[in-house]
Tab-separated table of C-alpha atoms and ligand atoms in Angstrom:
chain	number	residue	atom	x	y	z
A	111	MET	CA	46.457	-24.443	167.996
A	112	ASP	CA	47.731	-26.725	165.205
A	113	LEU	CA	49.756	-25.371	162.416
A	114	LYS	CA	47.065	-26.161	159.816
A	115	THR	CA	44.464	-23.915	161.629
A	116	LEU	CA	47.103	-21.204	162.144
A	117	PHE	CA	48.078	-21.335	158.452
A	118	THR	CA	44.487	-21.114	157.255
A	119	ALA	CA	43.992	-17.937	159.247
A	120	HIS	CA	47.443	-16.617	158.006
A	121	LEU	CA	46.594	-17.235	154.359
A	122	ARG	CA	43.206	-15.584	154.763
A	123	GLU	CA	44.900	-12.487	156.243
A	124	ARG	CA	47.478	-12.530	153.540
A	125	LEU	CA	45.010	-12.703	150.709
A	126	ALA	CA	43.024	-9.909	152.222
A	127	TYR	CA	46.204	-7.752	152.400
A	128	ALA	CA	47.143	-8.687	148.785
A	129	GLU	CA	43.578	-7.661	147.682
A	130	LYS	CA	44.237	-4.264	149.285
A	131	ALA	CA	47.605	-3.912	147.673
A	132	LEU	CA	46.288	-4.788	144.259
A	133	ALA	CA	43.316	-2.374	144.672
A	134	ALA	CA	45.754	0.414	145.822
A	135	HIS	CA	47.778	0.004	142.631
A	136	ALA	CA	44.763	-0.648	140.268
A	137	LEU	CA	45.854	-4.212	139.466
A	138	ASP	CA	43.836	-7.342	138.990
A	139	THR	CA	46.247	-10.207	139.628
A	140	LEU	CA	49.456	-10.824	141.524
A	141	VAL	CA	51.888	-13.547	140.265
A	142	ILE	CA	54.789	-14.542	142.582
A	143	SER	CA	57.278	-17.240	141.697
A	144	SER	CA	59.484	-19.093	144.200
A	145	GLY	CA	62.275	-18.196	141.749
A	146	ALA	CA	65.261	-19.589	140.101
A	147	ALA	CA	68.511	-20.520	141.924
A	148	TYR	CA	71.601	-18.393	141.354
A	149	THR	CA	74.196	-20.148	139.204
A	150	HIS	CA	77.794	-19.142	139.976
A	151	PHE	CA	79.437	-17.220	137.162
A	152	ALA	CA	81.066	-19.440	134.446
A	153	ASP	CA	80.097	-22.407	136.405
A	154	ASP	CA	77.274	-25.029	136.393
A	155	GLN	CA	76.991	-24.946	140.219
A	156	ASP	CA	74.152	-23.162	141.990
A	157	ALA	CA	74.167	-21.236	145.269
A	158	PRO	CA	71.937	-22.835	147.860
A	159	PHE	CA	68.363	-22.087	146.892
A	160	ARG	CA	66.378	-19.353	148.794
A	161	PRO	CA	62.893	-18.702	147.617
A	162	THR	CA	61.446	-15.325	146.688
A	163	PRO	CA	60.484	-14.184	150.221
A	164	HIS	CA	57.022	-12.924	149.127
A	165	PHE	CA	56.323	-16.387	147.770
A	166	ARG	CA	57.221	-17.835	151.089
A	167	HIS	CA	54.967	-15.250	152.788
A	168	TYR	CA	51.889	-17.001	151.038
A	169	CYS	CA	53.063	-20.627	150.692
A	170	PRO	CA	55.453	-22.976	152.529
A	171	LEU	CA	56.311	-25.107	149.399
A	172	MET	CA	60.029	-25.446	149.118
A	173	GLY	CA	62.012	-25.431	145.867
A	174	PRO	CA	62.439	-23.326	142.785
A	175	HIS	CA	60.134	-22.400	139.860
A	176	HIS	CA	56.794	-22.778	141.479
A	177	VAL	CA	54.361	-19.973	140.724
A	178	LEU	CA	51.385	-18.498	142.707
A	179	VAL	CA	48.604	-16.608	140.943
A	180	LEU	CA	46.495	-14.478	143.269
A	181	ARG	CA	43.207	-13.011	142.144
A	182	PRO	CA	40.848	-11.191	144.541
A	183	GLY	CA	37.912	-13.436	145.458
A	184	GLN	CA	39.475	-16.600	144.005
A	185	LYS	CA	41.260	-19.484	145.673
A	186	PRO	CA	44.987	-18.959	145.040
A	187	LEU	CA	46.376	-20.977	142.242
A	188	LEU	CA	49.634	-22.741	142.938
A	189	VAL	CA	51.508	-24.079	139.933
A	190	ARG	CA	53.972	-26.620	141.281
A	191	TYR	CA	57.108	-27.244	139.212
A	192	ALA	CA	57.494	-31.078	139.448
A	193	PRO	CA	59.639	-32.426	136.625
A	194	GLU	CA	60.554	-36.010	136.204
A	195	ASP	CA	64.292	-36.098	136.700
A	196	PHE	CA	67.172	-38.466	137.258
A	197	TRP	CA	69.938	-35.888	138.006
A	198	TYR	CA	68.249	-34.304	141.082
A	199	GLU	CA	65.769	-35.977	143.319
A	200	GLN	CA	62.235	-34.890	142.808
A	201	LEU	CA	59.754	-35.988	145.535
A	202	SER	CA	56.029	-35.967	145.754
A	203	LEU	CA	54.400	-33.561	148.053
A	204	GLU	CA	53.308	-36.322	150.291
A	205	SER	CA	56.762	-37.827	150.662
A	206	ILE	CA	58.292	-34.301	151.373
A	207	TRP	CA	55.699	-33.394	153.989
A	208	GLY	CA	55.104	-36.915	155.330
A	209	GLY	CA	51.454	-36.943	154.250
A	210	VAL	CA	49.115	-34.238	152.911
A	211	PRO	CA	50.811	-30.863	153.570
A	212	PHE	CA	49.087	-28.833	156.265
A	213	TRP	CA	48.877	-25.866	153.906
A	214	LEU	CA	47.639	-27.617	150.733
A	215	GLU	CA	43.876	-27.050	151.210
A	216	GLY	CA	44.431	-23.326	150.781
A	217	PHE	CA	45.456	-23.675	147.098
A	218	GLU	CA	44.155	-24.793	143.779
A	219	LEU	CA	47.096	-27.042	142.808
A	220	ILE	CA	48.382	-27.680	139.265
A	221	GLU	CA	51.476	-30.007	138.939
A	222	ALA	CA	53.607	-28.932	135.921
A	223	PRO	CA	56.288	-31.207	134.560
A	224	SER	CA	58.369	-28.518	132.800
A	225	LEU	CA	59.020	-24.719	133.071
A	226	GLU	CA	56.984	-24.345	129.862
A	227	ALA	CA	54.149	-26.160	131.485
A	228	VAL	CA	54.387	-23.932	134.694
A	229	TRP	CA	54.129	-20.680	132.610
A	230	GLU	CA	51.464	-22.096	130.283
A	231	ALA	CA	49.340	-22.770	133.405
A	232	VAL	CA	50.047	-19.090	134.551
A	233	GLY	CA	48.974	-17.932	131.066
A	234	LYS	CA	48.854	-14.146	130.253
A	235	PRO	CA	46.593	-12.600	132.992
A	236	GLY	CA	45.879	-9.028	132.070
A	237	ASN	CA	46.767	-5.993	134.327
A	238	ALA	CA	48.976	-8.200	136.394
A	239	ALA	CA	52.156	-7.684	138.476
A	240	TYR	CA	54.911	-10.198	139.060
A	241	LEU	CA	57.371	-10.625	141.973
A	242	GLY	CA	60.441	-12.697	141.628
A	243	ASN	CA	63.591	-13.304	139.634
A	244	GLU	CA	62.234	-15.231	136.656
A	245	THR	CA	61.846	-11.884	134.945
A	246	ASP	CA	62.177	-13.100	131.264
A	247	ARG	CA	59.268	-15.576	131.617
A	248	ALA	CA	57.325	-12.897	133.477
A	249	GLU	CA	57.880	-10.327	130.705
A	250	ALA	CA	56.916	-12.711	128.065
A	251	ALA	CA	53.616	-13.273	129.949
A	252	GLY	CA	53.006	-9.537	129.834
A	253	LEU	CA	53.358	-9.015	133.572
A	254	ALA	CA	54.662	-5.811	135.260
A	255	VAL	CA	57.821	-6.926	136.775
A	256	ASN	CA	58.656	-6.163	140.387
A	257	PRO	CA	56.782	-2.820	140.687
A	258	ILE	CA	58.441	-0.735	143.344
A	259	HIS	CA	55.315	0.686	145.007
A	260	LEU	CA	53.385	-2.631	145.128
A	261	THR	CA	56.546	-4.276	146.516
A	262	ALA	CA	56.737	-1.539	149.265
A	263	PHE	CA	53.072	-2.042	150.134
A	264	LEU	CA	53.680	-5.723	150.611
A	265	ASP	CA	57.009	-5.182	152.426
A	266	TRP	CA	55.148	-2.912	154.910
A	267	GLY	CA	52.743	-5.566	155.695
A	268	ARG	CA	55.353	-8.251	156.288
A	269	ALA	CA	56.329	-6.416	159.543
A	270	TYR	CA	53.083	-7.576	161.230
A	271	LYS	CA	53.398	-11.229	162.049
A	272	SER	CA	50.445	-13.547	162.076
A	273	ALA	CA	49.960	-16.268	164.745
A	274	TYR	CA	51.285	-18.821	162.149
A	275	GLU	CA	54.429	-16.830	161.645
A	276	LEU	CA	54.958	-16.433	165.351
A	277	GLN	CA	54.672	-20.085	165.709
A	278	CYS	CA	57.386	-20.649	163.082
A	279	LEU	CA	59.622	-18.036	164.693
A	280	GLU	CA	59.114	-19.589	168.112
A	281	GLU	CA	60.100	-23.067	166.712
A	282	ALA	CA	63.086	-21.495	165.116
A	283	THR	CA	64.002	-19.994	168.484
A	284	VAL	CA	63.612	-23.316	170.199
A	285	LEU	CA	66.093	-24.856	167.717
A	286	GLY	CA	68.384	-21.900	168.001
A	287	ALA	CA	68.457	-22.128	171.746
A	288	LYS	CA	69.363	-25.768	171.567
A	289	GLY	CA	72.202	-24.894	169.195
A	290	HIS	CA	73.403	-22.214	171.435
A	291	LEU	CA	73.491	-24.481	174.500
A	292	ALA	CA	75.575	-26.996	172.472
A	293	GLY	CA	77.864	-24.230	171.099
A	294	ARG	CA	78.436	-22.809	174.570
A	295	GLN	CA	79.230	-26.147	176.019
A	296	ALA	CA	81.678	-26.833	173.281
A	297	PHE	CA	83.362	-23.417	173.781
A	298	LEU	CA	83.711	-24.003	177.540
A	299	ALA	CA	85.215	-27.439	176.764
A	300	GLY	CA	87.899	-25.579	174.765
A	301	ALA	CA	86.575	-26.267	171.204
A	302	SER	CA	87.650	-24.373	168.059
A	303	GLU	CA	85.487	-22.076	166.109
A	304	LEU	CA	84.918	-24.866	163.541
A	305	GLU	CA	84.093	-27.370	166.231
A	306	ILE	CA	81.612	-24.918	167.909
A	307	HIS	CA	80.074	-24.320	164.553
A	308	HIS	CA	79.558	-28.101	164.041
A	309	ALA	CA	78.178	-28.405	167.561
A	310	PHE	CA	75.586	-25.740	166.795
A	311	ALA	CA	74.624	-27.171	163.457
A	312	GLN	CA	74.397	-30.774	164.901
A	313	ALA	CA	72.169	-29.706	167.784
A	314	VAL	CA	69.879	-27.869	165.347
A	315	GLY	CA	70.077	-30.966	163.106
A	316	CYS	CA	70.554	-29.275	159.709
A	317	LEU	CA	73.015	-28.592	156.996
A	318	ASP	CA	75.069	-25.340	157.077
A	319	HIS	CA	73.022	-23.685	154.358
A	320	GLU	CA	69.829	-24.487	156.241
A	321	LEU	CA	70.815	-22.286	159.124
A	322	ALA	CA	69.267	-18.866	159.390
A	323	PHE	CA	72.513	-17.297	158.110
A	324	ALA	CA	76.232	-18.054	157.950
A	325	SER	CA	77.083	-18.742	161.589
A	326	ILE	CA	79.242	-16.193	163.512
A	327	VAL	CA	81.605	-18.022	165.893
A	328	ALA	CA	84.235	-15.478	166.955
A	329	LEU	CA	86.841	-16.447	169.469
A	330	ASN	CA	88.889	-13.682	171.088
A	331	GLU	CA	89.878	-10.662	168.837
A	332	LYS	CA	87.671	-11.965	165.975
A	333	GLY	CA	84.692	-10.748	168.056
A	334	ALA	CA	85.560	-7.301	166.778
A	335	THR	CA	84.657	-8.308	163.225
A	336	LEU	CA	80.914	-7.863	163.276
A	337	HIS	CA	80.100	-10.515	160.634
A	338	TYR	CA	83.098	-12.802	161.152
A	339	GLU	CA	82.347	-15.951	159.208
A	340	ASN	CA	85.652	-17.820	159.045
A	341	LYS	CA	86.118	-20.860	161.238
A	342	ARG	CA	89.627	-21.174	162.734
A	343	SER	CA	90.751	-24.559	164.147
A	344	HIS	CA	92.788	-23.385	167.164
A	345	LYS	CA	91.200	-23.938	170.498
A	346	ASN	CA	90.725	-22.659	174.034
A	347	GLY	CA	89.381	-19.142	173.492
A	348	GLU	CA	89.016	-16.659	176.308
A	349	THR	CA	85.811	-15.213	174.883
A	350	MET	CA	83.238	-16.204	172.266
A	351	ILE	CA	80.611	-14.229	170.390
A	352	LEU	CA	78.208	-16.842	169.086
A	353	ASP	CA	75.661	-15.249	166.685
A	354	CYS	CA	73.610	-18.041	165.114
A	355	GLY	CA	70.092	-18.873	164.316
A	356	ALA	CA	67.899	-21.661	162.894
A	357	ARG	CA	65.152	-21.663	160.428
A	358	VAL	CA	61.696	-23.330	160.495
A	359	LEU	CA	59.592	-23.139	157.322
A	360	ASP	CA	62.052	-20.365	156.364
A	361	TYR	CA	61.342	-18.259	159.430
A	362	ALA	CA	64.519	-17.351	161.168
A	363	SER	CA	65.812	-16.880	164.738
A	364	ASP	CA	68.818	-14.664	165.200
A	365	ILE	CA	70.446	-15.104	168.655
A	366	THR	CA	73.744	-13.898	170.042
A	367	ARG	CA	75.401	-14.678	173.210
A	368	THR	CA	78.871	-13.611	174.502
A	369	VAL	CA	80.516	-16.232	176.694
A	370	THR	CA	83.705	-15.892	178.739
A	371	ALA	CA	86.032	-18.746	179.861
A	372	PRO	CA	86.733	-19.145	183.601
A	373	THR	CA	90.190	-17.637	183.013
A	374	CYS	CA	88.970	-14.548	181.234
A	375	ASN	CA	90.130	-11.069	182.174
A	376	ALA	CA	87.832	-9.828	185.090
A	377	ARG	CA	87.356	-6.354	183.639
A	378	PHE	CA	85.958	-7.968	180.467
A	379	VAL	CA	83.779	-10.174	182.474
A	380	ALA	CA	82.411	-7.182	184.308
A	381	LEU	CA	81.771	-5.517	180.909
A	382	VAL	CA	79.719	-8.530	179.739
A	383	LYS	CA	77.696	-8.347	182.857
A	384	GLY	CA	77.071	-4.688	182.304
A	385	MET	CA	76.042	-5.432	178.735
A	386	GLU	CA	73.633	-8.154	179.850
A	387	LYS	CA	71.958	-5.693	182.330
A	388	LEU	CA	71.763	-2.977	179.679
A	389	GLN	CA	70.418	-5.402	177.032
A	390	LEU	CA	67.599	-6.494	179.332
A	391	GLU	CA	66.704	-2.940	180.106
A	392	LEU	CA	66.507	-2.197	176.465
A	393	CYS	CA	64.278	-5.278	175.851
A	394	ALA	CA	61.919	-4.088	178.643
A	395	GLY	CA	61.708	-0.717	176.774
A	396	VAL	CA	60.125	-2.273	173.744
A	397	LYS	CA	56.651	-0.858	173.495
A	398	PRO	CA	54.127	0.354	170.969
A	399	GLY	CA	54.417	3.851	169.883
A	400	LEU	CA	58.161	4.169	170.387
A	401	PRO	CA	60.261	5.083	167.305
A	402	PHE	CA	62.981	2.412	167.183
A	403	SER	CA	65.595	5.049	166.571
A	404	GLN	CA	64.838	6.425	170.159
A	405	LEU	CA	65.619	2.981	171.590
A	406	HIS	CA	68.772	3.007	169.533
A	407	HIS	CA	69.719	6.303	171.065
A	408	GLN	CA	69.065	4.929	174.584
A	409	THR	CA	71.489	2.186	173.701
A	410	HIS	CA	74.206	4.808	173.084
A	411	VAL	CA	73.349	6.499	176.367
A	412	LYS	CA	73.603	3.209	178.247
A	413	VAL	CA	76.835	2.220	176.501
A	414	ALA	CA	78.335	5.660	177.308
A	415	ALA	CA	77.530	5.036	180.934
A	416	LEU	CA	79.032	1.541	180.817
A	417	LEU	CA	82.232	2.971	179.164
A	418	GLU	CA	82.496	5.605	181.843
A	419	ALA	CA	81.767	3.196	184.661
A	420	SER	CA	84.423	0.819	183.456
A	421	GLY	CA	87.055	3.493	183.030
A	422	ILE	CA	87.500	2.957	179.300
A	423	VAL	CA	86.289	6.366	178.478
A	424	LYS	CA	86.960	9.200	180.883
A	425	ALA	CA	83.996	11.456	179.926
A	426	SER	CA	80.449	11.919	181.158
A	427	VAL	CA	77.563	10.421	179.173
A	428	ASP	CA	76.687	13.871	177.810
A	429	GLU	CA	80.233	14.540	176.541
A	430	SER	CA	80.545	11.029	175.107
A	431	LEU	CA	77.364	11.459	173.172
A	432	ALA	CA	78.226	14.984	172.026
A	433	LYS	CA	81.669	13.959	170.773
A	434	GLY	CA	80.709	10.660	169.338
A	435	PHE	CA	82.834	8.514	171.726
A	436	THR	CA	80.391	5.540	171.778
A	437	PHE	CA	80.335	5.166	167.982
A	438	PRO	CA	83.722	3.319	167.571
A	439	PHE	CA	82.493	0.813	170.279
A	440	LEU	CA	79.118	0.416	168.889
A	441	PRO	CA	79.042	1.019	165.112
A	442	HIS	CA	75.966	-1.044	164.254
A	443	GLY	CA	72.218	-0.561	164.712
A	444	LEU	CA	70.276	-1.826	167.842
A	445	GLY	CA	68.320	-4.321	165.762
A	446	HIS	CA	66.182	-5.128	162.833
A	447	HIS	CA	62.865	-6.777	161.900
A	448	LEU	CA	62.987	-10.569	161.875
A	449	GLY	CA	60.937	-12.888	159.753
A	450	ILE	CA	61.429	-14.834	156.512
A	451	GLN	CA	64.485	-12.682	156.001
A	452	VAL	CA	66.898	-12.369	158.895
A	453	HIS	CA	67.151	-8.595	158.267
A	454	ASP	CA	63.485	-8.497	157.345
A	455	VAL	CA	62.067	-6.035	154.889
A	456	GLY	CA	60.248	-2.732	155.331
A	457	GLY	CA	62.419	-1.234	158.200
A	458	LYS	CA	62.932	2.081	156.433
A	459	LEU	CA	59.340	2.615	155.295
A	460	ALA	CA	57.139	5.373	156.682
A	461	GLY	CA	54.044	3.788	155.394
A	462	PRO	CA	52.587	1.314	152.820
A	463	ASP	CA	52.783	3.907	150.096
A	464	GLY	CA	56.546	3.377	150.008
A	465	THR	CA	57.693	6.728	151.543
A	466	PHE	CA	60.997	6.592	153.316
A	467	GLN	CA	61.424	7.021	157.000
A	468	ALA	CA	64.897	8.661	157.193
A	469	PRO	CA	66.931	8.004	160.401
A	470	PRO	CA	67.774	11.019	162.528
A	471	PRO	CA	71.024	12.757	161.515
A	472	GLY	CA	74.322	11.624	162.953
A	473	GLN	CA	76.776	8.821	162.510
A	474	GLU	CA	75.262	6.732	165.412
A	475	TYR	CA	72.216	6.011	163.207
A	476	ARG	CA	74.214	5.268	160.097
A	477	SER	CA	73.712	1.410	160.177
A	478	LEU	CA	70.311	1.354	161.808
A	479	ARG	CA	68.224	-1.115	159.856
A	480	THR	CA	64.800	0.087	160.959
A	481	THR	CA	63.460	3.486	161.680
A	482	ARG	CA	59.848	2.394	162.201
A	483	THR	CA	57.711	3.080	165.212
A	484	LEU	CA	57.052	-0.040	167.254
A	485	GLU	CA	53.632	-1.567	166.893
A	486	PRO	CA	52.085	-4.711	168.084
A	487	ARG	CA	52.867	-7.952	166.205
A	488	GLN	CA	56.262	-6.662	164.954
A	489	VAL	CA	59.153	-8.890	165.774
A	490	LEU	CA	62.590	-7.347	166.115
A	491	THR	CA	66.048	-8.108	167.428
A	492	ILE	CA	67.518	-6.204	170.281
A	493	GLU	CA	71.285	-6.579	169.947
A	494	PRO	CA	73.423	-3.993	171.649
A	495	GLY	CA	77.194	-4.507	171.457
A	496	LEU	CA	80.482	-3.147	172.591
A	497	TYR	CA	83.644	-3.953	170.561
A	498	PHE	CA	87.325	-3.020	170.430
A	499	ILE	CA	87.734	-2.370	166.655
A	500	PRO	CA	91.220	-1.036	165.892
A	501	MET	CA	90.264	0.792	162.613
A	502	LEU	CA	87.479	2.678	164.377
A	503	LEU	CA	89.439	3.560	167.539
A	504	ARG	CA	92.541	4.680	165.600
A	505	PRO	CA	91.129	8.198	164.789
A	506	PHE	CA	90.348	8.718	168.482
A	507	ARG	CA	93.790	7.357	169.567
A	508	GLU	CA	95.484	9.838	167.224
A	509	GLY	CA	92.910	12.668	167.663
A	510	GLU	CA	92.393	15.693	169.878
A	511	HIS	CA	90.290	13.669	172.374
A	512	ALA	CA	92.869	10.890	172.927
A	513	GLY	CA	93.180	11.821	176.579
A	514	ARG	CA	89.603	10.843	177.188
A	515	PHE	CA	90.297	7.162	176.669
A	516	ASP	CA	92.287	4.700	178.728
A	517	TRP	CA	94.438	3.198	175.963
A	518	LYS	CA	96.310	0.956	178.313
A	519	LEU	CA	92.892	-0.820	179.259
A	520	ILE	CA	91.796	-0.636	175.673
A	521	ASP	CA	94.876	-2.492	174.495
A	522	GLU	CA	94.441	-5.021	177.405
A	523	LEU	CA	90.840	-5.767	176.385
A	524	SER	CA	91.212	-5.597	172.600
A	525	PRO	CA	92.534	-9.205	172.238
A	526	LEU	CA	89.172	-10.290	173.679
A	527	GLY	CA	87.296	-8.833	170.756
A	528	GLY	CA	83.927	-7.609	171.975
A	529	ILE	CA	80.472	-8.286	173.245
A	530	ARG	CA	77.045	-8.698	171.662
A	531	ILE	CA	73.816	-9.952	173.222
A	532	GLU	CA	70.858	-10.504	170.928
A	533	ASP	CA	67.301	-11.578	171.612
A	534	ASN	CA	64.189	-11.625	169.472
A	535	LEU	CA	61.174	-9.756	170.734
A	536	LEU	CA	57.609	-9.509	169.849
A	537	VAL	CA	55.987	-6.152	170.398
A	538	THR	CA	52.514	-6.457	172.046
A	539	GLU	CA	49.920	-4.072	173.462
A	540	GLY	CA	51.456	-4.665	176.865
A	541	ALA	CA	54.782	-5.930	177.992
A	542	PRO	CA	56.939	-7.295	175.026
A	543	ARG	CA	57.436	-11.004	174.683
A	544	ASN	CA	61.105	-11.978	174.644
A	545	LEU	CA	60.901	-15.116	172.470
A	546	THR	CA	64.665	-15.849	173.009
A	547	ARG	CA	64.717	-15.738	176.869
A	548	GLU	CA	61.736	-17.961	177.023
A	549	HIS	CA	63.932	-20.710	175.542
A	550	LEU	CA	67.440	-19.412	176.378
A	551	PRO	CA	67.295	-17.565	179.677
A	552	ASN	CA	70.857	-16.380	179.661
B	192	LIG	N1	73.274	-12.171	162.644
B	192	LIG	C1	73.341	-10.887	162.038
B	192	LIG	C2	72.658	-9.875	162.750
B	192	LIG	O1	72.611	-10.056	164.004
B	192	LIG	O2	72.151	-8.942	162.349
B	193	MN	MN1	70.516	-9.546	164.246
B	194	MN	MN1	72.630	-12.009	164.932
């Protein structure tokens, strides 16, 4: 199906949900702006612009200061900020989209040449809520600014992806897979972190800030820094964690692969193989009705078994879990919702009413980003890892259980950093769809 048809259905679904959200909160109108860019402190430079995600959920129009006005039963009003300007390029809709945008028919369009004109077109709708960061303008228009419960209701709904969103996510995956193949090839040819990053961005065909997030290209020991964003220039790594994704119409892919050079330590290579098997098993376990925290716990069970089988930890799975031996090797959560935001919203909600779904007690759940029960149409990452992180291992090295670890082996493997393997999965009524493996099989 073409994107226009998919978007028409997506918008219809979105508007029906917004109508429910407004009714549940006794509101008549929802106003969402694409937002203002952040200007660095004491500077006249802006951070790269990211739209209010809720605006993007309804409308693919890029750029700041546009405003959507949604009223039940009416075609949504889109006020497009379109100033005449000689400092920054301002293009017509047709020139940006190479013709009439596929989404345009869904909206009543007003082109506004100034911010004043934008908000004049919005007017002062009564009993209305506003989402976005242009809060002074919204308050002046008498709008209720970013109400928490309405936001939670909308966040909850964002977990269920439409066919249009899936198409965007899949296209982002196709680009991400292309970038990964280029990055892997560069690594195996001895390239530096900086060169690998450039190979990835070039294959995707975008600027750095247009990637899904700051790329993680970690050679050797840097793999043990979970969000390592520096780019060193020395070459010929033994291991690489490449955690990078692309964006299509602001929908993100988030893919990680761990690659080893032919000269890499054989015990580390075996660990990567074990992690690959374990990751695929976890992917196969994605099914409706399963609380994500249970799959996260399964991850710790499997990592405990891998640590025991590799001789790194000298304890049974049960003892490892009881004494927290897996935590220093895997301090992050199994995954997160994926969509317009890489760590997509609503993961800690128990329902659209905004109640909180607390994780089970225990440190293994501390960084888990979603506690929701899996349901069809959710898209999540499955990203188990195993790292050698000195600051987390130190208390065990110095503690009462030190004898349960092979420190000689840990010291041998620590310069190789760690392992993470990450795919993006769609929950369905039946077997899950692994969007990543469809385009990047390994
Ligand atoms: N790339 C960040 C993450 O995997 O969550
Ligand atoms: Mn991720
Ligand atoms: Mn990632």
